[in-house]
């Protein structure tokens, strides 16, 4: 058996030193016969480019794949925030007879809400009658004190 038949075959690699680029350091280009050229930048003493990573030439570069599985928790969070906000808004409107909630309620509004509760049975309910019902004349919101 000949020695050349058992020798492993490696791709042919050649290297060359490219001229200086605007970043300040020299560039080594390794050319393989079966792959795209990969460039390694020599660190520059002036700008501190020691942490640069090799870059693949744009001719053969493919876009980075998108990790779609990360969108599942994002979608779940978005749906849960939307659903909980909608249900909270619906519950508040249901408590207020289908009207939006009152946020700035002063004494006058409290008195009117109490009057509306006595007339209609709910705080936000309103009556369209011009005159109060007869039961409203005797039912008073003021507590009755006994006279001794």
JSON list of C-alpha atoms in Angstrom, two decimals:
[
{"chain": "A", "resi": 1, "resn": "UNK", "atom": "CA", "xyz": [0.00, 0.00, 0.00]},
{"chain": "A", "resi": 2, "resn": "UNK", "atom": "CA", "xyz": [1.39, 3.37, -0.94]},
{"chain": "A", "resi": 3, "resn": "UNK", "atom": "CA", "xyz": [1.97, 6.05, 1.62]},
{"chain": "A", "resi": 4, "resn": "UNK", "atom": "CA", "xyz": [-0.08, 8.64, -0.29]},
{"chain": "A", "resi": 5, "resn": "UNK", "atom": "CA", "xyz": [-3.22, 6.48, -0.19]},
{"chain": "A", "resi": 6, "resn": "UNK", "atom": "CA", "xyz": [-3.39, 6.41, 3.62]},
{"chain": "A", "resi": 7, "resn": "UNK", "atom": "CA", "xyz": [-2.47, 10.07, 4.06]},
{"chain": "A", "resi": 8, "resn": "UNK", "atom": "CA", "xyz": [-5.48, 12.16, 5.08]},
{"chain": "A", "resi": 9, "resn": "UNK", "atom": "CA", "xyz": [-6.56, 14.78, 2.60]},
{"chain": "A", "resi": 10, "resn": "UNK", "atom": "CA", "xyz": [-7.03, 18.30, 3.86]},
{"chain": "A", "resi": 11, "resn": "UNK", "atom": "CA", "xyz": [-8.46, 21.20, 1.90]},
{"chain": "A", "resi": 12, "resn": "UNK", "atom": "CA", "xyz": [-5.86, 23.43, 0.39]},
{"chain": "A", "resi": 13, "resn": "UNK", "atom": "CA", "xyz": [-5.39, 26.53, 2.53]},
{"chain": "A", "resi": 14, "resn": "UNK", "atom": "CA", "xyz": [-3.46, 29.57, 1.45]},
{"chain": "A", "resi": 15, "resn": "UNK", "atom": "CA", "xyz": [-3.01, 32.80, 3.31]},
{"chain": "A", "resi": 16, "resn": "UNK", "atom": "CA", "xyz": [-2.00, 36.25, 2.28]},
{"chain": "A", "resi": 17, "resn": "UNK", "atom": "CA", "xyz": [-1.49, 39.57, 4.00]},
{"chain": "A", "resi": 18, "resn": "UNK", "atom": "CA", "xyz": [-3.82, 42.22, 2.65]},
{"chain": "A", "resi": 19, "resn": "UNK", "atom": "CA", "xyz": [-2.90, 45.90, 2.74]},
{"chain": "A", "resi": 20, "resn": "UNK", "atom": "CA", "xyz": [-3.96, 48.12, 5.61]},
{"chain": "A", "resi": 21, "resn": "UNK", "atom": "CA", "xyz": [-7.64, 48.94, 5.88]},
{"chain": "A", "resi": 22, "resn": "UNK", "atom": "CA", "xyz": [-9.13, 52.17, 7.28]},
{"chain": "A", "resi": 23, "resn": "UNK", "atom": "CA", "xyz": [-9.47, 50.61, 10.76]},
{"chain": "A", "resi": 24, "resn": "UNK", "atom": "CA", "xyz": [-5.72, 50.67, 11.22]},
{"chain": "A", "resi": 25, "resn": "UNK", "atom": "CA", "xyz": [-4.70, 46.97, 11.38]},
{"chain": "A", "resi": 26, "resn": "UNK", "atom": "CA", "xyz": [-3.57, 44.51, 8.75]},
{"chain": "A", "resi": 27, "resn": "UNK", "atom": "CA", "xyz": [-5.94, 41.83, 7.49]},
{"chain": "A", "resi": 28, "resn": "UNK", "atom": "CA", "xyz": [-5.09, 38.15, 7.07]},
{"chain": "A", "resi": 29, "resn": "UNK", "atom": "CA", "xyz": [-7.24, 36.41, 4.46]},
{"chain": "A", "resi": 30, "resn": "UNK", "atom": "CA", "xyz": [-7.38, 32.62, 4.54]},
{"chain": "A", "resi": 31, "resn": "UNK", "atom": "CA", "xyz": [-8.56, 31.10, 1.28]},
{"chain": "A", "resi": 32, "resn": "UNK", "atom": "CA", "xyz": [-9.88, 27.56, 1.21]},
{"chain": "A", "resi": 33, "resn": "UNK", "atom": "CA", "xyz": [-10.70, 25.79, -1.98]},
{"chain": "A", "resi": 34, "resn": "UNK", "atom": "CA", "xyz": [-14.05, 24.48, -0.66]},
{"chain": "A", "resi": 35, "resn": "UNK", "atom": "CA", "xyz": [-15.33, 27.44, 1.38]},
{"chain": "A", "resi": 36, "resn": "UNK", "atom": "CA", "xyz": [-15.84, 31.17, 1.28]},
{"chain": "A", "resi": 37, "resn": "UNK", "atom": "CA", "xyz": [-12.95, 33.41, 2.29]},
{"chain": "A", "resi": 38, "resn": "UNK", "atom": "CA", "xyz": [-12.80, 34.27, 6.00]},
{"chain": "A", "resi": 39, "resn": "UNK", "atom": "CA", "xyz": [-11.11, 37.46, 7.13]},
{"chain": "A", "resi": 40, "resn": "UNK", "atom": "CA", "xyz": [-9.37, 37.88, 10.47]},
{"chain": "A", "resi": 41, "resn": "UNK", "atom": "CA", "xyz": [-8.35, 41.39, 11.48]},
{"chain": "A", "resi": 42, "resn": "UNK", "atom": "CA", "xyz": [-5.08, 41.86, 13.26]},
{"chain": "A", "resi": 43, "resn": "UNK", "atom": "CA", "xyz": [-5.52, 43.89, 16.42]},
{"chain": "A", "resi": 44, "resn": "UNK", "atom": "CA", "xyz": [-4.62, 47.52, 16.08]},
{"chain": "A", "resi": 45, "resn": "UNK", "atom": "CA", "xyz": [-2.55, 49.17, 18.76]},
{"chain": "A", "resi": 46, "resn": "UNK", "atom": "CA", "xyz": [-4.17, 52.54, 18.17]},
{"chain": "A", "resi": 47, "resn": "UNK", "atom": "CA", "xyz": [-7.85, 51.65, 18.38]},
{"chain": "A", "resi": 48, "resn": "UNK", "atom": "CA", "xyz": [-7.89, 48.48, 20.45]},
{"chain": "A", "resi": 49, "resn": "UNK", "atom": "CA", "xyz": [-9.59, 46.17, 17.96]},
{"chain": "A", "resi": 50, "resn": "UNK", "atom": "CA", "xyz": [-8.49, 43.05, 19.84]},
{"chain": "A", "resi": 51, "resn": "UNK", "atom": "CA", "xyz": [-12.06, 41.84, 20.40]},
{"chain": "A", "resi": 52, "resn": "UNK", "atom": "CA", "xyz": [-13.10, 41.69, 16.76]},
{"chain": "A", "resi": 53, "resn": "UNK", "atom": "CA", "xyz": [-14.54, 38.42, 15.50]},
{"chain": "A", "resi": 54, "resn": "UNK", "atom": "CA", "xyz": [-13.98, 36.92, 12.06]},
{"chain": "A", "resi": 55, "resn": "UNK", "atom": "CA", "xyz": [-16.41, 38.13, 9.44]},
{"chain": "A", "resi": 56, "resn": "UNK", "atom": "CA", "xyz": [-17.63, 36.11, 6.49]},
{"chain": "A", "resi": 57, "resn": "UNK", "atom": "CA", "xyz": [-17.61, 37.85, 3.13]},
{"chain": "A", "resi": 58, "resn": "UNK", "atom": "CA", "xyz": [-21.07, 39.12, 2.07]},
{"chain": "A", "resi": 59, "resn": "UNK", "atom": "CA", "xyz": [-21.08, 37.08, -1.14]},
{"chain": "A", "resi": 60, "resn": "UNK", "atom": "CA", "xyz": [-21.70, 33.79, 0.64]},
{"chain": "A", "resi": 61, "resn": "UNK", "atom": "CA", "xyz": [-23.28, 34.98, 3.87]},
{"chain": "A", "resi": 62, "resn": "UNK", "atom": "CA", "xyz": [-26.76, 33.76, 4.75]},
{"chain": "A", "resi": 63, "resn": "UNK", "atom": "CA", "xyz": [-29.14, 35.64, 7.02]},
{"chain": "A", "resi": 64, "resn": "UNK", "atom": "CA", "xyz": [-29.13, 34.53, 10.62]},
{"chain": "A", "resi": 65, "resn": "UNK", "atom": "CA", "xyz": [-32.08, 32.24, 11.39]},
{"chain": "A", "resi": 66, "resn": "UNK", "atom": "CA", "xyz": [-34.83, 33.73, 13.54]},
{"chain": "A", "resi": 67, "resn": "UNK", "atom": "CA", "xyz": [-35.48, 31.87, 16.82]},
{"chain": "A", "resi": 68, "resn": "UNK", "atom": "CA", "xyz": [-39.27, 31.61, 16.40]},
{"chain": "A", "resi": 69, "resn": "UNK", "atom": "CA", "xyz": [-39.72, 29.69, 19.65]},
{"chain": "A", "resi": 70, "resn": "UNK", "atom": "CA", "xyz": [-39.01, 32.90, 21.59]},
{"chain": "A", "resi": 71, "resn": "UNK", "atom": "CA", "xyz": [-42.19, 34.46, 20.23]},
{"chain": "A", "resi": 72, "resn": "UNK", "atom": "CA", "xyz": [-44.40, 31.91, 22.03]},
{"chain": "A", "resi": 73, "resn": "UNK", "atom": "CA", "xyz": [-43.94, 33.43, 25.53]},
{"chain": "A", "resi": 74, "resn": "UNK", "atom": "CA", "xyz": [-44.16, 36.92, 24.05]},
{"chain": "A", "resi": 75, "resn": "UNK", "atom": "CA", "xyz": [-47.46, 36.03, 22.39]},
{"chain": "A", "resi": 76, "resn": "UNK", "atom": "CA", "xyz": [-48.78, 34.45, 25.58]},
{"chain": "A", "resi": 77, "resn": "UNK", "atom": "CA", "xyz": [-47.90, 37.53, 27.63]},
{"chain": "A", "resi": 78, "resn": "UNK", "atom": "CA", "xyz": [-49.50, 39.86, 25.08]},
{"chain": "A", "resi": 79, "resn": "UNK", "atom": "CA", "xyz": [-52.70, 37.80, 24.91]},
{"chain": "A", "resi": 80, "resn": "UNK", "atom": "CA", "xyz": [-52.95, 37.51, 28.70]},
{"chain": "A", "resi": 81, "resn": "UNK", "atom": "CA", "xyz": [-52.45, 41.25, 29.25]},
{"chain": "A", "resi": 82, "resn": "UNK", "atom": "CA", "xyz": [-55.04, 42.00, 26.56]},
{"chain": "A", "resi": 83, "resn": "UNK", "atom": "CA", "xyz": [-57.57, 39.50, 27.90]},
{"chain": "A", "resi": 84, "resn": "UNK", "atom": "CA", "xyz": [-57.16, 40.56, 31.54]},
{"chain": "A", "resi": 85, "resn": "UNK", "atom": "CA", "xyz": [-57.47, 44.25, 30.63]},
{"chain": "A", "resi": 86, "resn": "UNK", "atom": "CA", "xyz": [-60.58, 43.60, 28.56]},
{"chain": "A", "resi": 87, "resn": "UNK", "atom": "CA", "xyz": [-62.20, 41.51, 31.31]},
{"chain": "A", "resi": 88, "resn": "UNK", "atom": "CA", "xyz": [-61.35, 44.11, 33.98]},
{"chain": "A", "resi": 89, "resn": "UNK", "atom": "CA", "xyz": [-62.89, 46.86, 31.83]},
{"chain": "A", "resi": 90, "resn": "UNK", "atom": "CA", "xyz": [-66.00, 44.73, 31.21]},
{"chain": "A", "resi": 91, "resn": "UNK", "atom": "CA", "xyz": [-66.38, 44.02, 34.95]},
{"chain": "A", "resi": 92, "resn": "UNK", "atom": "CA", "xyz": [-66.14, 47.72, 35.82]},
{"chain": "A", "resi": 93, "resn": "UNK", "atom": "CA", "xyz": [-68.67, 48.64, 33.14]},
{"chain": "A", "resi": 94, "resn": "UNK", "atom": "CA", "xyz": [-71.00, 45.88, 34.34]},
{"chain": "A", "resi": 95, "resn": "UNK", "atom": "CA", "xyz": [-70.87, 47.32, 37.88]},
{"chain": "A", "resi": 96, "resn": "UNK", "atom": "CA", "xyz": [-71.65, 50.82, 36.54]},
{"chain": "A", "resi": 97, "resn": "UNK", "atom": "CA", "xyz": [-74.69, 49.83, 34.43]},
{"chain": "A", "resi": 98, "resn": "UNK", "atom": "CA", "xyz": [-72.71, 49.87, 31.18]},
{"chain": "A", "resi": 99, "resn": "UNK", "atom": "CA", "xyz": [-71.19, 53.31, 31.74]},
{"chain": "A", "resi": 100, "resn": "UNK", "atom": "CA", "xyz": [-67.50, 54.12, 32.12]},
{"chain": "A", "resi": 101, "resn": "UNK", "atom": "CA", "xyz": [-66.31, 54.44, 35.74]},
{"chain": "A", "resi": 102, "resn": "UNK", "atom": "CA", "xyz": [-66.28, 57.76, 37.58]},
{"chain": "A", "resi": 103, "resn": "UNK", "atom": "CA", "xyz": [-62.83, 58.74, 38.80]},
{"chain": "A", "resi": 104, "resn": "UNK", "atom": "CA", "xyz": [-63.25, 62.23, 40.26]},
{"chain": "A", "resi": 105, "resn": "UNK", "atom": "CA", "xyz": [-66.32, 62.06, 42.49]},
{"chain": "A", "resi": 106, "resn": "UNK", "atom": "CA", "xyz": [-66.91, 65.04, 44.76]},
{"chain": "A", "resi": 107, "resn": "UNK", "atom": "CA", "xyz": [-69.56, 65.61, 47.45]},
{"chain": "A", "resi": 108, "resn": "UNK", "atom": "CA", "xyz": [-72.18, 66.79, 44.96]},
{"chain": "A", "resi": 109, "resn": "UNK", "atom": "CA", "xyz": [-71.71, 63.68, 42.82]},
{"chain": "A", "resi": 110, "resn": "UNK", "atom": "CA", "xyz": [-71.97, 61.48, 45.93]},
{"chain": "A", "resi": 111, "resn": "UNK", "atom": "CA", "xyz": [-75.27, 63.15, 46.87]},
{"chain": "A", "resi": 112, "resn": "UNK", "atom": "CA", "xyz": [-76.60, 62.69, 43.33]},
{"chain": "A", "resi": 113, "resn": "UNK", "atom": "CA", "xyz": [-75.51, 59.05, 43.30]},
{"chain": "A", "resi": 114, "resn": "UNK", "atom": "CA", "xyz": [-77.31, 58.47, 46.59]},
{"chain": "A", "resi": 115, "resn": "UNK", "atom": "CA", "xyz": [-80.44, 60.17, 45.19]},
{"chain": "A", "resi": 116, "resn": "UNK", "atom": "CA", "xyz": [-80.21, 58.03, 42.04]},
{"chain": "A", "resi": 117, "resn": "UNK", "atom": "CA", "xyz": [-79.80, 54.89, 44.16]},
{"chain": "A", "resi": 118, "resn": "UNK", "atom": "CA", "xyz": [-82.92, 55.77, 46.13]},
{"chain": "A", "resi": 119, "resn": "UNK", "atom": "CA", "xyz": [-84.87, 56.52, 42.94]},
{"chain": "A", "resi": 120, "resn": "UNK", "atom": "CA", "xyz": [-83.73, 53.70, 40.67]},
{"chain": "A", "resi": 121, "resn": "UNK", "atom": "CA", "xyz": [-81.91, 51.17, 42.85]},
{"chain": "A", "resi": 122, "resn": "UNK", "atom": "CA", "xyz": [-78.44, 51.70, 41.36]},
{"chain": "A", "resi": 123, "resn": "UNK", "atom": "CA", "xyz": [-75.80, 54.40, 41.80]},
{"chain": "A", "resi": 124, "resn": "UNK", "atom": "CA", "xyz": [-75.51, 55.23, 38.10]},
{"chain": "A", "resi": 125, "resn": "UNK", "atom": "CA", "xyz": [-79.17, 54.76, 37.19]},
{"chain": "A", "resi": 126, "resn": "UNK", "atom": "CA", "xyz": [-81.16, 57.82, 36.15]},
{"chain": "A", "resi": 127, "resn": "UNK", "atom": "CA", "xyz": [-84.86, 58.45, 36.08]},
{"chain": "A", "resi": 128, "resn": "UNK", "atom": "CA", "xyz": [-86.60, 60.27, 33.22]},
{"chain": "A", "resi": 129, "resn": "UNK", "atom": "CA", "xyz": [-89.70, 61.17, 35.23]},
{"chain": "A", "resi": 130, "resn": "UNK", "atom": "CA", "xyz": [-90.17, 64.85, 35.92]},
{"chain": "A", "resi": 131, "resn": "UNK", "atom": "CA", "xyz": [-91.71, 64.26, 39.33]},
{"chain": "A", "resi": 132, "resn": "UNK", "atom": "CA", "xyz": [-90.42, 61.98, 42.02]},
{"chain": "A", "resi": 133, "resn": "UNK", "atom": "CA", "xyz": [-92.56, 58.97, 42.97]},
{"chain": "A", "resi": 134, "resn": "UNK", "atom": "CA", "xyz": [-94.79, 59.20, 46.04]},
{"chain": "A", "resi": 135, "resn": "UNK", "atom": "CA", "xyz": [-92.59, 56.76, 47.98]},
{"chain": "A", "resi": 136, "resn": "UNK", "atom": "CA", "xyz": [-89.69, 59.15, 47.56]},
{"chain": "A", "resi": 137, "resn": "UNK", "atom": "CA", "xyz": [-91.46, 61.84, 49.62]},
{"chain": "A", "resi": 138, "resn": "UNK", "atom": "CA", "xyz": [-91.45, 59.82, 52.82]},
{"chain": "A", "resi": 139, "resn": "UNK", "atom": "CA", "xyz": [-88.17, 57.95, 52.42]},
{"chain": "A", "resi": 140, "resn": "UNK", "atom": "CA", "xyz": [-85.44, 60.22, 53.60]},
{"chain": "A", "resi": 141, "resn": "UNK", "atom": "CA", "xyz": [-81.71, 59.74, 53.54]},
{"chain": "A", "resi": 142, "resn": "UNK", "atom": "CA", "xyz": [-81.43, 61.62, 56.83]},
{"chain": "A", "resi": 143, "resn": "UNK", "atom": "CA", "xyz": [-81.45, 59.46, 59.93]},
{"chain": "A", "resi": 144, "resn": "UNK", "atom": "CA", "xyz": [-84.42, 59.97, 62.21]},
{"chain": "A", "resi": 145, "resn": "UNK", "atom": "CA", "xyz": [-83.60, 61.09, 65.73]},
{"chain": "A", "resi": 146, "resn": "UNK", "atom": "CA", "xyz": [-85.94, 60.44, 68.58]},
{"chain": "A", "resi": 147, "resn": "UNK", "atom": "CA", "xyz": [-86.93, 63.47, 70.59]},
{"chain": "A", "resi": 148, "resn": "UNK", "atom": "CA", "xyz": [-86.97, 62.88, 74.32]}
]
